[in-house]
Amino acid sequence: MKKIALSGAGGQLGSVLRRALLARGCALRSAVGLNPMAPLVDGEELIQGDLCERAVVDRLLEGVDVLIHFAGTSVERPLPEIIDNNLRALVEAYEAARRHGVRRVVFASSNHAIGMYPVTERLGLDCEFRPDGFYGLSKVWGEALGRLYWDKHGIETICVRIGSCLERPLEPRHLSTWFGHRDLLHFIDRCIEAPDVGFMVVWGVSANTRSWWDNKGAERLGYQPTQNAETYAAELLAGPNPLDALGQRYQGGSFASHDFTRNDIRDDN
Ligand code: 15L
């Protein structure tokens, strides 16, 4: 059985994955951050600490086949925090992966790496980056880091550009960006089981009728989503849209309109 390490296991998505992987009897070791957490099952392997510390990532990755890296800052924050959590900690994780012969990393990237595309554009996997803030920029950097460690050190990486990963879609934007939990779990299963992936980028999105993102070219992963936000369309479109006009214009939504200062594009046109 493959040994799996999960970082960010105390976070919003990490806790969904932790529960599901343990329920399946997976050989799991979880990094839970700085705050102590109780084991969910007897004998669960939990690692506490800062991933920027070599001793912590060494404990996390010893004897591991696949690292599912969901740790890090997941929203727009001041640059020093993003540098520590999303840049430095990721390098430490890859360096420990080298030391311990980890074969594969699943990197939680984000749609905010491309959030400045207008919602009228449809994107393939080869689109250029258009980050919508420092958080999105950190995901661009993380994807490039994965590429480096594959090209130079032979560590495989799957970058999952996560849309809006929620139990159910909550607002009109999610009709395009929703990544249902059932699809997330199937996606992660494929990331663990698919043979020889090398380096790849994949949209983390369900089979939404209104999706902006096309996974053509990522077939070798075997990800076949079955959830579709359209099921909730009538209800969502009848409700309020929490995004302002700029947020509705760009794929990154509120991340794109945050601190937007171009004055040749206004939010009321
Ligand atoms: C993300 O990357 C964030 O971590 C999450 O909080 C959501 O904002 C999501 O993207 C999204 O775009 O809906």
PDB file of C-alpha atoms and ligand atoms in Angstrom:
ATOM      1  CA  MET A   1       0.000   0.000   0.000  1.00  0.00           C
ATOM      2  CA  LYS A   2       1.294   3.476  -0.847  1.00  0.00           C
ATOM      3  CA  LYS A   3       2.222   5.704   2.059  1.00  0.00           C
ATOM      4  CA  ILE A   4       0.544   9.116   1.732  1.00  0.00           C
ATOM      5  CA  ALA A   5       1.427  12.382   3.467  1.00  0.00           C
ATOM      6  CA  LEU A   6      -1.148  15.153   3.627  1.00  0.00           C
ATOM      7  CA  SER A   7      -0.125  18.702   4.525  1.00  0.00           C
ATOM      8  CA  GLY A   8      -2.707  21.294   5.498  1.00  0.00           C
ATOM      9  CA  ALA A   9      -4.792  18.548   7.080  1.00  0.00           C
ATOM     10  CA  GLY A  10      -6.376  21.044   9.483  1.00  0.00           C
ATOM     11  CA  GLY A  11      -7.541  23.322   6.664  1.00  0.00           C
ATOM     12  CA  GLN A  12     -10.881  23.529   4.893  1.00  0.00           C
ATOM     13  CA  LEU A  13     -10.064  21.035   2.128  1.00  0.00           C
ATOM     14  CA  GLY A  14      -7.355  19.181   4.023  1.00  0.00           C
ATOM     15  CA  SER A  15      -9.859  18.150   6.670  1.00  0.00           C
ATOM     16  CA  VAL A  16     -12.214  16.782   3.993  1.00  0.00           C
ATOM     17  CA  LEU A  17      -9.334  14.765   2.513  1.00  0.00           C
ATOM     18  CA  ARG A  18      -8.031  13.611   5.884  1.00  0.00           C
ATOM     19  CA  ARG A  19     -11.403  12.216   6.905  1.00  0.00           C
ATOM     20  CA  ALA A  20     -12.020  10.517   3.554  1.00  0.00           C
ATOM     21  CA  LEU A  21      -8.540   8.998   3.218  1.00  0.00           C
ATOM     22  CA  LEU A  22      -8.655   7.640   6.768  1.00  0.00           C
ATOM     23  CA  ALA A  23     -12.139   6.210   6.157  1.00  0.00           C
ATOM     24  CA  ARG A  24     -10.696   4.300   3.187  1.00  0.00           C
ATOM     25  CA  GLY A  25      -7.975   2.801   5.357  1.00  0.00           C
ATOM     26  CA  CYS A  26      -5.229   4.697   3.528  1.00  0.00           C
ATOM     27  CA  ALA A  27      -1.736   4.664   5.120  1.00  0.00           C
ATOM     28  CA  LEU A  28      -1.849   8.351   5.956  1.00  0.00           C
ATOM     29  CA  ARG A  29       0.414  10.754   7.827  1.00  0.00           C
ATOM     30  CA  SER A  30      -1.034  14.237   8.263  1.00  0.00           C
ATOM     31  CA  ALA A  31       0.609  17.578   8.971  1.00  0.00           C
ATOM     32  CA  VAL A  32      -1.840  19.682  10.936  1.00  0.00           C
ATOM     33  CA  GLY A  33       0.007  22.986  11.379  1.00  0.00           C
ATOM     34  CA  LEU A  34       0.892  24.645  14.662  1.00  0.00           C
ATOM     35  CA  ASN A  35      -2.220  23.885  16.699  1.00  0.00           C
ATOM     36  CA  PRO A  36      -2.535  20.447  18.285  1.00  0.00           C
ATOM     37  CA  MET A  37      -5.277  18.217  16.882  1.00  0.00           C
ATOM     38  CA  ALA A  38      -6.762  15.016  18.214  1.00  0.00           C
ATOM     39  CA  PRO A  39      -6.418  11.834  16.140  1.00  0.00           C
ATOM     40  CA  LEU A  40      -9.573  10.829  14.262  1.00  0.00           C
ATOM     41  CA  VAL A  41      -8.739   7.139  14.490  1.00  0.00           C
ATOM     42  CA  ASP A  42      -6.593   5.163  16.914  1.00  0.00           C
ATOM     43  CA  GLY A  43      -2.919   5.482  16.138  1.00  0.00           C
ATOM     44  CA  GLU A  44      -3.371   8.176  13.468  1.00  0.00           C
ATOM     45  CA  GLU A  45       0.010   9.688  12.548  1.00  0.00           C
ATOM     46  CA  LEU A  46      -0.155  13.439  13.106  1.00  0.00           C
ATOM     47  CA  ILE A  47       2.735  15.845  12.632  1.00  0.00           C
ATOM     48  CA  GLN A  48       2.580  19.241  14.245  1.00  0.00           C
ATOM     49  CA  GLY A  49       4.810  22.161  13.386  1.00  0.00           C
ATOM     50  CA  ASP A  50       5.955  24.683  10.841  1.00  0.00           C
ATOM     51  CA  LEU A  51       6.674  23.252   7.387  1.00  0.00           C
ATOM     52  CA  CYS A  52       9.430  25.830   6.964  1.00  0.00           C
ATOM     53  CA  GLU A  53      11.433  23.760   9.486  1.00  0.00           C
ATOM     54  CA  ARG A  54      13.516  20.984   8.025  1.00  0.00           C
ATOM     55  CA  ALA A  55      12.918  18.639  10.973  1.00  0.00           C
ATOM     56  CA  VAL A  56       9.139  18.951  10.517  1.00  0.00           C
ATOM     57  CA  VAL A  57       9.073  18.193   6.782  1.00  0.00           C
ATOM     58  CA  ASP A  58      11.562  15.361   7.348  1.00  0.00           C
ATOM     59  CA  ARG A  59       9.211  13.766   9.873  1.00  0.00           C
ATOM     60  CA  LEU A  60       6.305  14.251   7.487  1.00  0.00           C
ATOM     61  CA  LEU A  61       7.950  12.720   4.431  1.00  0.00           C
ATOM     62  CA  GLU A  62      10.099   9.868   5.704  1.00  0.00           C
ATOM     63  CA  GLY A  63       8.994   6.675   3.937  1.00  0.00           C
ATOM     64  CA  VAL A  64       6.293   8.475   1.922  1.00  0.00           C
ATOM     65  CA  ASP A  65       5.346   7.725  -1.709  1.00  0.00           C
ATOM     66  CA  VAL A  66       2.964  10.622  -2.424  1.00  0.00           C
ATOM     67  CA  LEU A  67       2.711  14.049  -0.777  1.00  0.00           C
ATOM     68  CA  ILE A  68      -0.652  15.789  -1.079  1.00  0.00           C
ATOM     69  CA  HIS A  69       0.344  19.367  -0.393  1.00  0.00           C
ATOM     70  CA  PHE A  70      -2.705  21.362   0.646  1.00  0.00           C
ATOM     71  CA  ALA A  71      -0.945  23.520   3.238  1.00  0.00           C
ATOM     72  CA  GLY A  72      -0.467  27.246   2.828  1.00  0.00           C
ATOM     73  CA  THR A  73      -2.280  30.555   2.773  1.00  0.00           C
ATOM     74  CA  SER A  74      -5.437  30.139   0.725  1.00  0.00           C
ATOM     75  CA  VAL A  75      -6.586  33.739   0.292  1.00  0.00           C
ATOM     76  CA  GLU A  76      -5.057  37.135  -0.477  1.00  0.00           C
ATOM     77  CA  ARG A  77      -2.814  38.151   2.435  1.00  0.00           C
ATOM     78  CA  PRO A  78       0.174  40.454   2.992  1.00  0.00           C
ATOM     79  CA  LEU A  79       3.189  39.347   0.978  1.00  0.00           C
ATOM     80  CA  PRO A  80       5.449  38.247   3.902  1.00  0.00           C
ATOM     81  CA  GLU A  81       2.836  35.700   5.031  1.00  0.00           C
ATOM     82  CA  ILE A  82       2.441  34.382   1.501  1.00  0.00           C
ATOM     83  CA  ILE A  83       6.210  34.134   1.065  1.00  0.00           C
ATOM     84  CA  ASP A  84       6.564  32.084   4.263  1.00  0.00           C
ATOM     85  CA  ASN A  85       3.592  29.778   3.806  1.00  0.00           C
ATOM     86  CA  ASN A  86       3.407  29.367   0.041  1.00  0.00           C
ATOM     87  CA  LEU A  87       6.951  29.861  -1.194  1.00  0.00           C
ATOM     88  CA  ARG A  88       9.395  28.931   1.576  1.00  0.00           C
ATOM     89  CA  ALA A  89       7.348  26.046   2.978  1.00  0.00           C
ATOM     90  CA  LEU A  90       6.880  24.614  -0.518  1.00  0.00           C
ATOM     91  CA  VAL A  91      10.623  24.627  -1.193  1.00  0.00           C
ATOM     92  CA  GLU A  92      11.202  22.902   2.153  1.00  0.00           C
ATOM     93  CA  ALA A  93       8.601  20.281   1.232  1.00  0.00           C
ATOM     94  CA  TYR A  94      10.201  19.591  -2.175  1.00  0.00           C
ATOM     95  CA  GLU A  95      13.682  19.479  -0.680  1.00  0.00           C
ATOM     96  CA  ALA A  96      12.496  16.962   1.926  1.00  0.00           C
ATOM     97  CA  ALA A  97      10.784  15.043  -0.901  1.00  0.00           C
ATOM     98  CA  ARG A  98      14.199  14.809  -2.574  1.00  0.00           C
ATOM     99  CA  ARG A  99      15.903  13.650   0.609  1.00  0.00           C
ATOM    100  CA  HIS A 100      13.304  10.966   1.242  1.00  0.00           C
ATOM    101  CA  GLY A 101      12.731   9.728  -2.308  1.00  0.00           C
ATOM    102  CA  VAL A 102       9.072  10.832  -2.448  1.00  0.00           C
ATOM    103  CA  ARG A 103       7.899   9.900  -5.931  1.00  0.00           C
ATOM    104  CA  ARG A 104       5.002  12.313  -6.437  1.00  0.00           C
ATOM    105  CA  VAL A 105       3.605  15.612  -5.158  1.00  0.00           C
ATOM    106  CA  VAL A 106       0.020  16.782  -5.610  1.00  0.00           C
ATOM    107  CA  PHE A 107       0.178  20.562  -5.406  1.00  0.00           C
ATOM    108  CA  ALA A 108      -2.940  22.567  -4.552  1.00  0.00           C
ATOM    109  CA  SER A 109      -2.704  25.339  -7.115  1.00  0.00           C
ATOM    110  CA  SER A 110      -5.608  27.695  -7.715  1.00  0.00           C
ATOM    111  CA  ASN A 111      -7.721  29.369 -10.363  1.00  0.00           C
ATOM    112  CA  HIS A 112      -6.297  32.626  -8.986  1.00  0.00           C
ATOM    113  CA  ALA A 113      -3.160  31.912 -11.033  1.00  0.00           C
ATOM    114  CA  ILE A 114      -5.324  32.880 -14.031  1.00  0.00           C
ATOM    115  CA  GLY A 115      -7.949  35.037 -12.292  1.00  0.00           C
ATOM    116  CA  MET A 116      -7.478  38.133 -14.473  1.00  0.00           C
ATOM    117  CA  TYR A 117      -8.961  36.440 -17.554  1.00  0.00           C
ATOM    118  CA  PRO A 118     -12.406  37.792 -18.334  1.00  0.00           C
ATOM    119  CA  VAL A 119     -15.278  35.377 -17.805  1.00  0.00           C
ATOM    120  CA  THR A 120     -15.967  35.474 -21.548  1.00  0.00           C
ATOM    121  CA  GLU A 121     -12.764  33.495 -22.282  1.00  0.00           C
ATOM    122  CA  ARG A 122     -12.490  29.693 -22.312  1.00  0.00           C
ATOM    123  CA  LEU A 123      -9.133  28.372 -21.169  1.00  0.00           C
ATOM    124  CA  GLY A 124      -7.195  25.241 -21.993  1.00  0.00           C
ATOM    125  CA  LEU A 125      -4.324  23.861 -19.959  1.00  0.00           C
ATOM    126  CA  ASP A 126      -1.795  25.780 -22.031  1.00  0.00           C
ATOM    127  CA  CYS A 127      -3.148  29.265 -21.280  1.00  0.00           C
ATOM    128  CA  GLU A 128      -0.781  31.953 -20.046  1.00  0.00           C
ATOM    129  CA  PHE A 129      -0.806  32.837 -16.378  1.00  0.00           C
ATOM    130  CA  ARG A 130      -2.771  35.927 -15.391  1.00  0.00           C
ATOM    131  CA  PRO A 131      -2.639  35.984 -11.572  1.00  0.00           C
ATOM    132  CA  ASP A 132      -5.124  38.187  -9.742  1.00  0.00           C
ATOM    133  CA  GLY A 133      -2.994  39.023  -6.672  1.00  0.00           C
ATOM    134  CA  PHE A 134      -0.033  37.905  -4.577  1.00  0.00           C
ATOM    135  CA  TYR A 135      -1.861  34.713  -3.609  1.00  0.00           C
ATOM    136  CA  GLY A 136      -2.426  33.810  -7.278  1.00  0.00           C
ATOM    137  CA  LEU A 137       1.174  34.749  -7.996  1.00  0.00           C
ATOM    138  CA  SER A 138       2.343  32.287  -5.324  1.00  0.00           C
ATOM    139  CA  LYS A 139       0.486  29.541  -7.194  1.00  0.00           C
ATOM    140  CA  VAL A 140       2.241  30.477 -10.450  1.00  0.00           C
ATOM    141  CA  TRP A 141       5.507  30.141  -8.557  1.00  0.00           C
ATOM    142  CA  GLY A 142       4.429  26.824  -7.019  1.00  0.00           C
ATOM    143  CA  GLU A 143       3.537  25.358 -10.393  1.00  0.00           C
ATOM    144  CA  ALA A 144       6.924  26.409 -11.772  1.00  0.00           C
ATOM    145  CA  LEU A 145       8.610  24.871  -8.730  1.00  0.00           C
ATOM    146  CA  GLY A 146       6.885  21.564  -9.473  1.00  0.00           C
ATOM    147  CA  ARG A 147       8.140  21.779 -13.048  1.00  0.00           C
ATOM    148  CA  LEU A 148      11.693  22.389 -11.820  1.00  0.00           C
ATOM    149  CA  TYR A 149      11.684  19.391  -9.477  1.00  0.00           C
ATOM    150  CA  TRP A 150      10.373  17.112 -12.234  1.00  0.00           C
ATOM    151  CA  ASP A 151      12.835  18.333 -14.859  1.00  0.00           C
ATOM    152  CA  LYS A 152      15.833  18.353 -12.553  1.00  0.00           C
ATOM    153  CA  HIS A 153      15.109  15.746  -9.884  1.00  0.00           C
ATOM    154  CA  GLY A 154      12.475  13.431 -11.374  1.00  0.00           C
ATOM    155  CA  ILE A 155       9.825  14.118  -8.706  1.00  0.00           C
ATOM    156  CA  GLU A 156       6.421  13.934 -10.372  1.00  0.00           C
ATOM    157  CA  THR A 157       3.935  16.742  -9.741  1.00  0.00           C
ATOM    158  CA  ILE A 158       0.246  17.166 -10.438  1.00  0.00           C
ATOM    159  CA  CYS A 159      -0.776  20.805 -10.040  1.00  0.00           C
ATOM    160  CA  VAL A 160      -4.483  20.964  -9.398  1.00  0.00           C
ATOM    161  CA  ARG A 161      -5.815  24.419 -10.272  1.00  0.00           C
ATOM    162  CA  ILE A 162      -8.695  24.348  -7.843  1.00  0.00           C
ATOM    163  CA  GLY A 163     -11.826  26.318  -8.672  1.00  0.00           C
ATOM    164  CA  SER A 164     -14.329  26.693  -5.812  1.00  0.00           C
ATOM    165  CA  CYS A 165     -14.147  23.483  -3.813  1.00  0.00           C
ATOM    166  CA  LEU A 166     -17.266  23.383  -1.705  1.00  0.00           C
ATOM    167  CA  GLU A 167     -19.891  20.898  -0.606  1.00  0.00           C
ATOM    168  CA  ARG A 168     -22.292  22.729  -2.917  1.00  0.00           C
ATOM    169  CA  PRO A 169     -22.114  25.882  -5.090  1.00  0.00           C
ATOM    170  CA  LEU A 170     -23.229  29.037  -3.282  1.00  0.00           C
ATOM    171  CA  GLU A 171     -23.280  31.880  -5.818  1.00  0.00           C
ATOM    172  CA  PRO A 172     -23.608  32.412  -9.607  1.00  0.00           C
ATOM    173  CA  ARG A 173     -19.800  32.370 -10.198  1.00  0.00           C
ATOM    174  CA  HIS A 174     -19.696  28.822  -8.852  1.00  0.00           C
ATOM    175  CA  LEU A 175     -21.807  27.653 -11.809  1.00  0.00           C
ATOM    176  CA  SER A 176     -18.476  27.843 -13.664  1.00  0.00           C
ATOM    177  CA  THR A 177     -15.927  27.233 -10.900  1.00  0.00           C
ATOM    178  CA  TRP A 178     -17.487  24.604  -8.623  1.00  0.00           C
ATOM    179  CA  PHE A 179     -15.370  21.558  -7.670  1.00  0.00           C
ATOM    180  CA  GLY A 180     -17.656  19.222  -5.724  1.00  0.00           C
ATOM    181  CA  HIS A 181     -16.286  17.198  -2.832  1.00  0.00           C
ATOM    182  CA  ARG A 182     -17.134  13.882  -4.486  1.00  0.00           C
ATOM    183  CA  ASP A 183     -15.161  14.957  -7.554  1.00  0.00           C
ATOM    184  CA  LEU A 184     -12.292  16.180  -5.341  1.00  0.00           C
ATOM    185  CA  LEU A 185     -12.014  12.768  -3.683  1.00  0.00           C
ATOM    186  CA  HIS A 186     -12.102  10.976  -7.035  1.00  0.00           C
ATOM    187  CA  PHE A 187      -9.475  13.438  -8.321  1.00  0.00           C
ATOM    188  CA  ILE A 188      -7.164  12.706  -5.379  1.00  0.00           C
ATOM    189  CA  ASP A 189      -7.637   8.955  -5.863  1.00  0.00           C
ATOM    190  CA  ARG A 190      -6.490   9.349  -9.459  1.00  0.00           C
ATOM    191  CA  CYS A 191      -3.519  11.459  -8.311  1.00  0.00           C
ATOM    192  CA  ILE A 192      -2.462   8.612  -6.034  1.00  0.00           C
ATOM    193  CA  GLU A 193      -3.120   5.758  -8.460  1.00  0.00           C
ATOM    194  CA  ALA A 194      -2.442   7.016 -12.019  1.00  0.00           C
ATOM    195  CA  PRO A 195       0.855   5.654 -13.356  1.00  0.00           C
ATOM    196  CA  ASP A 196       3.634   7.834 -14.762  1.00  0.00           C
ATOM    197  CA  VAL A 197       2.129  11.305 -14.743  1.00  0.00           C
ATOM    198  CA  GLY A 198       5.404  13.225 -14.953  1.00  0.00           C
ATOM    199  CA  PHE A 199       4.548  16.897 -14.547  1.00  0.00           C
ATOM    200  CA  MET A 200       1.024  17.967 -15.273  1.00  0.00           C
ATOM    201  CA  VAL A 201      -1.427  20.770 -14.629  1.00  0.00           C
ATOM    202  CA  VAL A 202      -5.120  19.917 -14.322  1.00  0.00           C
ATOM    203  CA  TRP A 203      -8.161  22.073 -13.662  1.00  0.00           C
ATOM    204  CA  GLY A 204      -9.770  21.114 -10.370  1.00  0.00           C
ATOM    205  CA  VAL A 205     -13.325  21.589 -11.483  1.00  0.00           C
ATOM    206  CA  SER A 206     -16.493  19.525 -11.746  1.00  0.00           C
ATOM    207  CA  ALA A 207     -18.305  18.744 -15.010  1.00  0.00           C
ATOM    208  CA  ASN A 208     -20.044  22.120 -14.939  1.00  0.00           C
ATOM    209  CA  THR A 209     -22.099  23.025 -17.985  1.00  0.00           C
ATOM    210  CA  ARG A 210     -20.797  26.619 -17.681  1.00  0.00           C
ATOM    211  CA  SER A 211     -17.156  25.762 -16.928  1.00  0.00           C
ATOM    212  CA  TRP A 212     -14.517  28.180 -18.244  1.00  0.00           C
ATOM    213  CA  TRP A 213     -11.797  25.502 -18.157  1.00  0.00           C
ATOM    214  CA  ASP A 214     -11.069  22.558 -20.432  1.00  0.00           C
ATOM    215  CA  ASN A 215      -9.022  19.581 -19.210  1.00  0.00           C
ATOM    216  CA  LYS A 216      -8.162  18.363 -22.705  1.00  0.00           C
ATOM    217  CA  GLY A 217      -4.598  17.058 -22.567  1.00  0.00           C
ATOM    218  CA  ALA A 218      -4.857  15.720 -19.002  1.00  0.00           C
ATOM    219  CA  GLU A 219      -6.604  12.458 -19.937  1.00  0.00           C
ATOM    220  CA  ARG A 220      -3.736  10.325 -18.645  1.00  0.00           C
ATOM    221  CA  LEU A 221      -4.759  11.200 -15.108  1.00  0.00           C
ATOM    222  CA  GLY A 222      -8.115   9.478 -15.647  1.00  0.00           C
ATOM    223  CA  TYR A 223     -10.105  12.196 -13.857  1.00  0.00           C
ATOM    224  CA  GLN A 224     -13.765  11.918 -14.821  1.00  0.00           C
ATOM    225  CA  PRO A 225     -15.924  14.352 -12.869  1.00  0.00           C
ATOM    226  CA  THR A 226     -19.598  13.571 -12.360  1.00  0.00           C
ATOM    227  CA  GLN A 227     -20.885  16.583 -10.428  1.00  0.00           C
ATOM    228  CA  ASN A 228     -22.353  19.599 -12.240  1.00  0.00           C
ATOM    229  CA  ALA A 229     -23.208  22.944 -10.643  1.00  0.00           C
ATOM    230  CA  GLU A 230     -26.004  23.353 -13.181  1.00  0.00           C
ATOM    231  CA  THR A 231     -28.181  21.298 -10.838  1.00  0.00           C
ATOM    232  CA  TYR A 232     -28.278  24.418  -8.645  1.00  0.00           C
ATOM    233  CA  ALA A 233     -28.568  27.005 -11.454  1.00  0.00           C
ATOM    234  CA  ALA A 234     -32.193  28.092 -11.025  1.00  0.00           C
ATOM    235  CA  GLU A 235     -31.745  28.577  -7.287  1.00  0.00           C
ATOM    236  CA  LEU A 236     -28.419  30.443  -7.584  1.00  0.00           C
ATOM    237  CA  LEU A 237     -29.524  32.738 -10.392  1.00  0.00           C
ATOM    238  CA  ALA A 238     -32.665  33.685  -8.498  1.00  0.00           C
ATOM    239  CA  GLY A 239     -30.596  34.770  -5.480  1.00  0.00           C
ATOM    240  CA  PRO A 240     -28.295  37.768  -4.979  1.00  0.00           C
ATOM    241  CA  ASN A 241     -24.858  37.927  -6.614  1.00  0.00           C
ATOM    242  CA  PRO A 242     -22.301  38.870  -3.918  1.00  0.00           C
ATOM    243  CA  LEU A 243     -19.756  40.047  -6.522  1.00  0.00           C
ATOM    244  CA  ASP A 244     -19.465  43.657  -7.653  1.00  0.00           C
ATOM    245  CA  ALA A 245     -19.353  44.416 -11.389  1.00  0.00           C
ATOM    246  CA  LEU A 246     -15.560  43.977 -11.600  1.00  0.00           C
ATOM    247  CA  GLY A 247     -15.756  40.703  -9.716  1.00  0.00           C
ATOM    248  CA  GLN A 248     -18.349  39.527 -12.206  1.00  0.00           C
ATOM    249  CA  ARG A 249     -16.102  40.533 -15.095  1.00  0.00           C
ATOM    250  CA  TYR A 250     -13.063  38.408 -14.164  1.00  0.00           C
ATOM    251  CA  GLN A 251     -12.688  34.679 -13.543  1.00  0.00           C
ATOM    252  CA  GLY A 252     -11.023  35.304 -10.167  1.00  0.00           C
ATOM    253  CA  GLY A 253     -14.159  37.069  -8.890  1.00  0.00           C
ATOM    254  CA  SER A 254     -13.582  39.121  -5.731  1.00  0.00           C
ATOM    255  CA  PHE A 255      -9.829  38.368  -5.786  1.00  0.00           C
ATOM    256  CA  ALA A 256      -9.636  40.193  -9.133  1.00  0.00           C
ATOM    257  CA  SER A 257     -11.609  43.241  -8.019  1.00  0.00           C
ATOM    258  CA  HIS A 258      -9.680  43.543  -4.729  1.00  0.00           C
ATOM    259  CA  ASP A 259      -7.276  46.528  -4.882  1.00  0.00           C
ATOM    260  CA  PHE A 260      -8.063  47.083  -8.577  1.00  0.00           C
ATOM    261  CA  THR A 261      -6.769  50.508  -9.632  1.00  0.00           C
ATOM    262  CA  ARG A 262      -6.903  50.619 -13.429  1.00  0.00           C
ATOM    263  CA  ASN A 263      -8.984  53.608 -14.308  1.00  0.00           C
ATOM    264  CA  ASP A 264      -9.575  52.708 -17.947  1.00  0.00           C
ATOM    265  CA  ILE A 265     -11.838  49.850 -16.813  1.00  0.00           C
ATOM    266  CA  ARG A 266     -14.618  50.784 -14.434  1.00  0.00           C
ATOM    267  CA  ASP A 267     -16.799  48.533 -12.386  1.00  0.00           C
ATOM    268  CA  ASP A 268     -20.020  50.091 -13.624  1.00  0.00           C
ATOM    269  CA  ASN A 269     -19.633  49.356 -17.325  1.00  0.00           C
TER     270      ASN A 269
HETATM  271  C1  15L B   1      -9.206  29.773  -3.826  1.00  0.00           C
HETATM  272  O1  15L B   1      -8.068  29.569  -4.270  1.00  0.00           O
HETATM  273  C2  15L B   1      -9.417  30.006  -2.378  1.00  0.00           C
HETATM  274  O2  15L B   1      -8.520  29.272  -1.572  1.00  0.00           O
HETATM  275  C3  15L B   1     -10.844  29.744  -1.953  1.00  0.00           C
HETATM  276  O3  15L B   1     -11.034  30.326  -0.691  1.00  0.00           O
HETATM  277  C4  15L B   1     -11.852  30.305  -2.963  1.00  0.00           C
HETATM  278  O4  15L B   1     -11.799  31.690  -2.981  1.00  0.00           O
HETATM  279  C5  15L B   1     -11.566  29.777  -4.345  1.00  0.00           C
HETATM  280  O5  15L B   1     -10.226  29.967  -4.711  1.00  0.00           O
HETATM  281  C6  15L B   1     -12.456  30.416  -5.421  1.00  0.00           C
HETATM  282  O6  15L B   1     -11.934  31.021  -6.349  1.00  0.00           O
HETATM  283  O7  15L B   1     -13.680  30.311  -5.287  1.00  0.00           O
END
